[in-house]
Short mmCIF file of C-alpha atoms and ligand atoms in Angstrom, two decimals:
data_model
loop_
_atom_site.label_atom_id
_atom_site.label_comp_id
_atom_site.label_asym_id
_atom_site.label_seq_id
_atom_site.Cartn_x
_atom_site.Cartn_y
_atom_site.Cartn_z
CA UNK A 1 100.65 117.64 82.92
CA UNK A 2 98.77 116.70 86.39
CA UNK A 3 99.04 114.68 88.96
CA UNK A 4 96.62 113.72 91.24
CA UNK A 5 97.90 113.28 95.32
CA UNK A 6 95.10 115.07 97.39
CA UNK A 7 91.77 115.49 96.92
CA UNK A 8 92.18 119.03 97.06
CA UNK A 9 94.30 119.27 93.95
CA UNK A 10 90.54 119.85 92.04
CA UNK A 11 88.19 122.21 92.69
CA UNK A 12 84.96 122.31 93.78
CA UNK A 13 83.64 122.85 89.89
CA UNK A 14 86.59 120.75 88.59
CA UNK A 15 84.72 117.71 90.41
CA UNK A 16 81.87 118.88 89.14
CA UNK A 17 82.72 118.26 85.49
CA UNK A 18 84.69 114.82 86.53
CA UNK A 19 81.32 113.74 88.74
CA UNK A 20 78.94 114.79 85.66
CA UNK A 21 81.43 112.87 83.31
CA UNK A 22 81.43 109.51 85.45
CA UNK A 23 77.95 109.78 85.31
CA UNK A 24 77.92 109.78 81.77
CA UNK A 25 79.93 106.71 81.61
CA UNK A 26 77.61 104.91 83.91
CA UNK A 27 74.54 105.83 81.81
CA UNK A 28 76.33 105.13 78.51
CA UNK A 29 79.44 102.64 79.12
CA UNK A 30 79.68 101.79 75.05
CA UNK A 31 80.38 105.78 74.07
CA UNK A 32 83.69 105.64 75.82
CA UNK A 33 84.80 101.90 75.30
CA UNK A 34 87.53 102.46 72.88
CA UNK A 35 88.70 105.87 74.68
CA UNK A 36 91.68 104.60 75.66
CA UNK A 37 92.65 102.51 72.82
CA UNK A 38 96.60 102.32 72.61
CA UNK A 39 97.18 103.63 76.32
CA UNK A 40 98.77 101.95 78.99
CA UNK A 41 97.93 102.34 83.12
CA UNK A 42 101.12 101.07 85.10
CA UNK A 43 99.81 100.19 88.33
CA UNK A 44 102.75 100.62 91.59
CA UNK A 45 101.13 99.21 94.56
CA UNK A 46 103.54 98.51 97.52
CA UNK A 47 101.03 98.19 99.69
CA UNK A 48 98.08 95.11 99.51
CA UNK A 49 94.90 96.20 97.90
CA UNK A 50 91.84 94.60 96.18
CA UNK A 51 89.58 97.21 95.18
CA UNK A 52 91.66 99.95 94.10
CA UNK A 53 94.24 98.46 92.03
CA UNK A 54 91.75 95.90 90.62
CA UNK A 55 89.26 99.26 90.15
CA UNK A 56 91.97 100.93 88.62
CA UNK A 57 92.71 98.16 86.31
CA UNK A 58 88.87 97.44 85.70
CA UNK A 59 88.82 101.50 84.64
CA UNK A 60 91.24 101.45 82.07
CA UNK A 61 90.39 98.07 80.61
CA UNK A 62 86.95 99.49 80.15
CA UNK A 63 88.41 102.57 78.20
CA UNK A 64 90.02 99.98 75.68
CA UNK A 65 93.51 100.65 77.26
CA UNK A 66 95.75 98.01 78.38
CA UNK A 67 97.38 97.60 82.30
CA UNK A 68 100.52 96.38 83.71
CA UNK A 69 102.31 96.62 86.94
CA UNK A 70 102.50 95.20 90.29
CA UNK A 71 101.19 94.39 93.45
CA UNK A 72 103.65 94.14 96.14
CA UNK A 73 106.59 95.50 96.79
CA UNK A 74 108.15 92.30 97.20
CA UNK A 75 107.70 91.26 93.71
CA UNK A 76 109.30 95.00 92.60
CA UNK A 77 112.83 96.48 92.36
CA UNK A 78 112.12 97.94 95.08
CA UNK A 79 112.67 95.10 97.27
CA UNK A 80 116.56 95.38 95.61
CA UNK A 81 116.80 98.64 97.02
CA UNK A 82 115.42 101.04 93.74
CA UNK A 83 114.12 104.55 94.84
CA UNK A 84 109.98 105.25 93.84
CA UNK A 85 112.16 108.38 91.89
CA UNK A 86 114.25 105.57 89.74
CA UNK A 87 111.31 103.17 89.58
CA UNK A 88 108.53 106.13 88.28
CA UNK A 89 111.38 107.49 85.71
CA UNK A 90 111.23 103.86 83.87
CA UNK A 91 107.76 103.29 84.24
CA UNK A 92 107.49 106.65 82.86
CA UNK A 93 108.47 105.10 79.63
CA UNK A 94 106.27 101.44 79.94
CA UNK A 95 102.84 103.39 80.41
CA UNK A 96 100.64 106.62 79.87
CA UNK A 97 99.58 106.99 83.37
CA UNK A 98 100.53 105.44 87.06
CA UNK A 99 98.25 104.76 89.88
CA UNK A 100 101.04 104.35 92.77
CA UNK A 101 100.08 103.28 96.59
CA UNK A 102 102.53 103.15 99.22
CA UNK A 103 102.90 102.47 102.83
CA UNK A 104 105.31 105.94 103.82
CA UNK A 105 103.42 109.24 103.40
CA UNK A 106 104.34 111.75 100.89
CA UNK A 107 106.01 108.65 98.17
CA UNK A 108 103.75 108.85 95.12
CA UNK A 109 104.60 113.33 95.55
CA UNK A 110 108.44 112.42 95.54
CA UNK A 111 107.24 110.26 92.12
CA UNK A 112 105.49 112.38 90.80
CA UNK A 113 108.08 115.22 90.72
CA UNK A 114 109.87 113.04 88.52
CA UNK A 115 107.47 111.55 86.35
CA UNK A 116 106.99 112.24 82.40
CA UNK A 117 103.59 110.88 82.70
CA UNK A 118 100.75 111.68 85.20
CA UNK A 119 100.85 110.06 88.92
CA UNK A 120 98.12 109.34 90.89
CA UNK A 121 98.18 108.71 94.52
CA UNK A 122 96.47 105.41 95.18
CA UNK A 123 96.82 105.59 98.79
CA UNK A 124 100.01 106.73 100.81
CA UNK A 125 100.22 105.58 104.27
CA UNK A 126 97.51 107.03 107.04
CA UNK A 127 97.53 110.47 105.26
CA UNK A 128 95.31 110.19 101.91
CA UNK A 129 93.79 108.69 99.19
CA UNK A 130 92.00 110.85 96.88
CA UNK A 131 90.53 108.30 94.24
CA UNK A 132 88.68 106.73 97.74
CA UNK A 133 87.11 110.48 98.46
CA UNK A 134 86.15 110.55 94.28
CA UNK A 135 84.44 107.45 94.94
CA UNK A 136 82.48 108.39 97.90
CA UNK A 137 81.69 112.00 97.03
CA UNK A 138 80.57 110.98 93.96
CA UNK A 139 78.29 108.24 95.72
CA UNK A 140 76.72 110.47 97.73
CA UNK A 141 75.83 112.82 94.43
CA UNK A 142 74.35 110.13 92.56
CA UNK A 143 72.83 108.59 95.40
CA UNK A 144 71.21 112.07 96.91
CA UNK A 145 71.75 114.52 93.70
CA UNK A 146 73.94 116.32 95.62
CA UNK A 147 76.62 117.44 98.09
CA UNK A 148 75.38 119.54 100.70
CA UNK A 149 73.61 120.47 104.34
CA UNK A 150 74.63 116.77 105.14
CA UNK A 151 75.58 115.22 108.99
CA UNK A 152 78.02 112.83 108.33
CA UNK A 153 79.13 110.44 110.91
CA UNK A 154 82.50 108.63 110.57
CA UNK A 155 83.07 105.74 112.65
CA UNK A 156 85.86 103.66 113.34
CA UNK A 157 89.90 104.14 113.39
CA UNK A 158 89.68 107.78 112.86
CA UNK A 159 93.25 108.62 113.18
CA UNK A 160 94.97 105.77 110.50
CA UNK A 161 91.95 105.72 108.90
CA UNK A 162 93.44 108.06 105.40
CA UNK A 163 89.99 107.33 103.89
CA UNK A 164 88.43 109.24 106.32
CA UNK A 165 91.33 112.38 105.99
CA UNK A 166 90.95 112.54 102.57
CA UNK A 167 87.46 112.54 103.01
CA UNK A 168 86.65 115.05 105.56
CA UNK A 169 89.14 117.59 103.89
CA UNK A 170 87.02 117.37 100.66
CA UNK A 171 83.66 118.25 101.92
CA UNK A 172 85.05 121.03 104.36
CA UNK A 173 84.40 122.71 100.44
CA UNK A 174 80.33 121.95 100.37
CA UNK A 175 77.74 124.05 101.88
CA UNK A 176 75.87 123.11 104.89
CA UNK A 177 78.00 120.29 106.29
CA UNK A 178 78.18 118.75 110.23
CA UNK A 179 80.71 116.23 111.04
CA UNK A 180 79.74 113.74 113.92
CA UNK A 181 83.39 112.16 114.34
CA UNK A 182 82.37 108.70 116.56
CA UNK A 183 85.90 106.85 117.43
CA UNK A 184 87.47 105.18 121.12
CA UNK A 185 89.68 107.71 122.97
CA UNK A 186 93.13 106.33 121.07
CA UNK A 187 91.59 106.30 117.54
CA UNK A 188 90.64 109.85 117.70
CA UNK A 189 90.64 112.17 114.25
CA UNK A 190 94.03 113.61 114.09
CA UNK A 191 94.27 117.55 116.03
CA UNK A 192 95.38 118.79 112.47
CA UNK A 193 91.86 118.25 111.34
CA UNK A 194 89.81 119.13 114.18
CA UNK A 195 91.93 122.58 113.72
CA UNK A 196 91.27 122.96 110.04
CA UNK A 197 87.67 122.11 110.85
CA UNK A 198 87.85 124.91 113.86
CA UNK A 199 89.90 127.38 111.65
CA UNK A 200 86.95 127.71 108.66
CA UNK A 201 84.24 127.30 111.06
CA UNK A 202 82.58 124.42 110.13
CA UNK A 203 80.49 122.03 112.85
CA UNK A 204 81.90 118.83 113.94
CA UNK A 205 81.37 116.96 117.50
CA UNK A 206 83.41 114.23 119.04
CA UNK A 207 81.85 111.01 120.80
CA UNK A 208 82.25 107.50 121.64
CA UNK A 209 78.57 105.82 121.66
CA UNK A 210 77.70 105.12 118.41
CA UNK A 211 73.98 104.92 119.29
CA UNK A 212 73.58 108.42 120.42
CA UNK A 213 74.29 109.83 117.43
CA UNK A 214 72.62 107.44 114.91
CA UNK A 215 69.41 109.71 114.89
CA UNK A 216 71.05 112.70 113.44
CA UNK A 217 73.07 111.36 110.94
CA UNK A 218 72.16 111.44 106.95
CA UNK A 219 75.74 109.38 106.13
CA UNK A 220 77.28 106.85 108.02
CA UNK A 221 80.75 106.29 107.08
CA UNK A 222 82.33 103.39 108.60
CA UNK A 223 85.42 102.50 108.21
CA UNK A 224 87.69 99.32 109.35
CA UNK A 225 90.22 99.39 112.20
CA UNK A 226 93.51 99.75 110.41
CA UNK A 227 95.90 97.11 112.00
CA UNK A 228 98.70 97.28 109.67
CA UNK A 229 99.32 100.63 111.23
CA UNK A 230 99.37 99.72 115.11
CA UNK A 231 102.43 99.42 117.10
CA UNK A 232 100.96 96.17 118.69
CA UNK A 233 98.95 93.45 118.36
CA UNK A 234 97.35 93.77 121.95
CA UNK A 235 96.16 97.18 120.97
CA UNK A 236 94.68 95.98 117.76
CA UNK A 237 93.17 93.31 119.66
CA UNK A 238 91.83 95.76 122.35
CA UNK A 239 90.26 97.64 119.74
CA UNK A 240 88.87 96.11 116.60
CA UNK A 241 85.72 95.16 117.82
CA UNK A 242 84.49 98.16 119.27
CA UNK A 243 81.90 98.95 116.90
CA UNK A 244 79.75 96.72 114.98
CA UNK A 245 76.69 97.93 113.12
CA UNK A 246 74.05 95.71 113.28
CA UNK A 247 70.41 95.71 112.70
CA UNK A 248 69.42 96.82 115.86
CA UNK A 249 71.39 100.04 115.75
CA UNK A 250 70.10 100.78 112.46
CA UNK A 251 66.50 100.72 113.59
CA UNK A 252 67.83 103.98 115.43
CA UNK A 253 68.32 105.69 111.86
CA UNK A 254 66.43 107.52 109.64
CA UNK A 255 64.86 105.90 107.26
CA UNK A 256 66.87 107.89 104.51
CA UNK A 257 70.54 107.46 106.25
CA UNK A 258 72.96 105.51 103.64
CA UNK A 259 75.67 103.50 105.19
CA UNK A 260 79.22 104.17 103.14
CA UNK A 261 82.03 102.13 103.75
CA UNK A 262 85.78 101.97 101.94
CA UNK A 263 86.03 98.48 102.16
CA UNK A 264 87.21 96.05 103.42
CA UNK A 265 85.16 95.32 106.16
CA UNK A 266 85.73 93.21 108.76
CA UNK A 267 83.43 93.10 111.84
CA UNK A 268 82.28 96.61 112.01
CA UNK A 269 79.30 96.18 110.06
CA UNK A 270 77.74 92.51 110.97
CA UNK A 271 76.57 90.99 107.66
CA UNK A 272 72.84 91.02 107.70
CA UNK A 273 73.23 94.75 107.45
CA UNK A 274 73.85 94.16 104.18
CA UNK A 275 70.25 93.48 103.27
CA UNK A 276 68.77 96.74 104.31
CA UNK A 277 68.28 99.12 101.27
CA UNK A 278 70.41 102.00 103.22
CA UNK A 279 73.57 99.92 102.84
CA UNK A 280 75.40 101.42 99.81
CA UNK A 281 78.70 99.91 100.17
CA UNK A 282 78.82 97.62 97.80
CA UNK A 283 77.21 100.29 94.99
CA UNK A 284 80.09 102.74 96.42
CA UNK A 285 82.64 100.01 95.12
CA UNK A 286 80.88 100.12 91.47
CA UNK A 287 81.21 103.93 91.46
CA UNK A 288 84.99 103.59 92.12
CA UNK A 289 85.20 102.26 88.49
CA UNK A 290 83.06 105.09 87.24
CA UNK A 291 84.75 107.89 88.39
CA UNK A 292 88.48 106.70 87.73
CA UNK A 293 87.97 106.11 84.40
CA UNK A 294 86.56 110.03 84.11
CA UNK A 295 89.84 110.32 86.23
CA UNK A 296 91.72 108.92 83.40
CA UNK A 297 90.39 110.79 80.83
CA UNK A 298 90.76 114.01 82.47
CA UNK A 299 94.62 113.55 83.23
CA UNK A 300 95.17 112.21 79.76
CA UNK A 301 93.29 114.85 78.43
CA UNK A 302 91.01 112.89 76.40
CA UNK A 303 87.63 113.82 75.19
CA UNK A 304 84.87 111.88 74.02
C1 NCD B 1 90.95 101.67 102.13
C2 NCD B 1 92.43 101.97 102.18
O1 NCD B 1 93.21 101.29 101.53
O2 NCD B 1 92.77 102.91 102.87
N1 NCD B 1 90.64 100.66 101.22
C3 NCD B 1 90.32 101.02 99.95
O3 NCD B 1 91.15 101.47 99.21
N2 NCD B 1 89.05 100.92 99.57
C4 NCD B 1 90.34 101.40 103.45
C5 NCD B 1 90.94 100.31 104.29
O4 NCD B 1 91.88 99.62 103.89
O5 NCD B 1 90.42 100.13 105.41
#
């Protein structure tokens, strides 16, 4: 049985097959509508979310399987006091497969080591979220048909953001690939990445002015400033509006350059972005659906 916590836990040719199966489900969604008949996804979310619980829950419905589960931790045992051990043992016999996000790093791994059924991290505090990297590397396949020599800028709350860990720890794996990490002094990319980035050699440079670097970049990855993971308010404050895309910084860009964002946003990309072709965020949400429902298969080890 596997899990899935990092986006590491598959190889390069491992995503390969799961990219090249999404695809196939995008091209052909009735082939695989009934591949889940008779399965269950339990979805654990302690922590709010739209996208990926309702992506998750979108994936297995359109396998034919069925979904339960909840969406705070308020309305779980949890709020009694139960351990994500005790909880992921019961679930283990409710459902097939678990999706699990929580706010303390490391939780859905503690689950998982006692789960009968396969656990995948949905998102565990600032550290990662590996169905969020699926989704964007396999964006930037289907949207460039392929993953290499790339400069990719990520913007924003660089050190909560896990998006951007996860993320940047993938494509250390791909050929030909320049980081341009663009952040405020405090919301700096954490030193144990800059390290790993130093350690195998690969290019990255660190600066403040978004408008510099628009030029050069190929990806812009933006990402929201995470305030649920400030100690205060006044920082939060100080610092959520420090970068905005708008239209007159993407005149700067090449004509080619795809904007990427998680979601949600909230002012760092100013809406009438949003109506220039190289704004793929919205597509990037659609491909989350694609590639978890190959994600499903694959851990359930179903073919089609
Ligand atoms: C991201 C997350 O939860 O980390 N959202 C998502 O899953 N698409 C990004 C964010 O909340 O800013």
């Amino acid at each position: 049985m596997r899990h899935l916590m990092s986006p590491m836990d598959f190889t390069v040719q491992e995503l390969d097959t799961l990219f090249d199966l999404a695809s196939s489900i995008e091209k052909n969604p009735a082939k695989y509508a009934h591949a889940c008949d008779g399965k269950i996804l339990a979805t654990c979310f302690y922590e709010p979310s739209t996208r990926t619980r309702l992506s998750f829950e979108s994936a297995m419905l359109r396998l034919g399987g069925q979904v339960l589960g909840f969406s705070d931790a308020s309305s779980s045992s949890a709020s009694k006091g139960e351990s994500v051990s005790d909880t992921i043992r019961v679930i283990s016999g409710y459902a097939d497969i678990c999706a699990m996000r929580h706010p303390k790093e490391g939780a859905p791994m503690v689950a998982a080591e006692k789960s009968d059924i396969p656990v995948i991290n949905a998102g565990d505090g600032g550290h990662h979220h590996p169905t969020q990297t699926l989704t964007d590397l396999l964006t930037i396949r289907s949207l460039k048909g392929h993953i290499e020599n790339f400069t990719i800028g990520l913007c924003g709350d660089l050190k909560f953001g896990r998006t951007v860990h996860s993320l940047i720890k993938a494509l250390v794996r791909y050929p030909g690939i320049r980081f341009v990490f663009i952040s405020p002094e405090e919301l700096r990319v954490p030193d144990y990445i800059t390290d790993m980035l130093k350690a195998n050699d690969i290019p990255y440079e660190e600066v403040i002015r978004l408008e510099n670097v628009m030029p050069e970049l190929d990806f812009l990855y933006m990402t929201r400033v995470q305030r649920e993971r400030f100690f205060n308010e006044e920082d939060y404050v100080r610092l959520k509006d420090f970068y905005i895309l708008d239209t007159a910084k993407m005149e700067l860009a090449k004509k080619d350059m795809l904007v990427l964002h998680p979601l949600p946003r909230v002012n760092e990309i100013s809406v009438e972005v949003d109506e220039d072709p190289r704004a793929a965020y919205f597509k990037q949400a659609k491909y989350g659906v694609y590639v978890r429902m190959a994600l499903i298969l694959t851990l359930l080890n179903i073919t089609v």
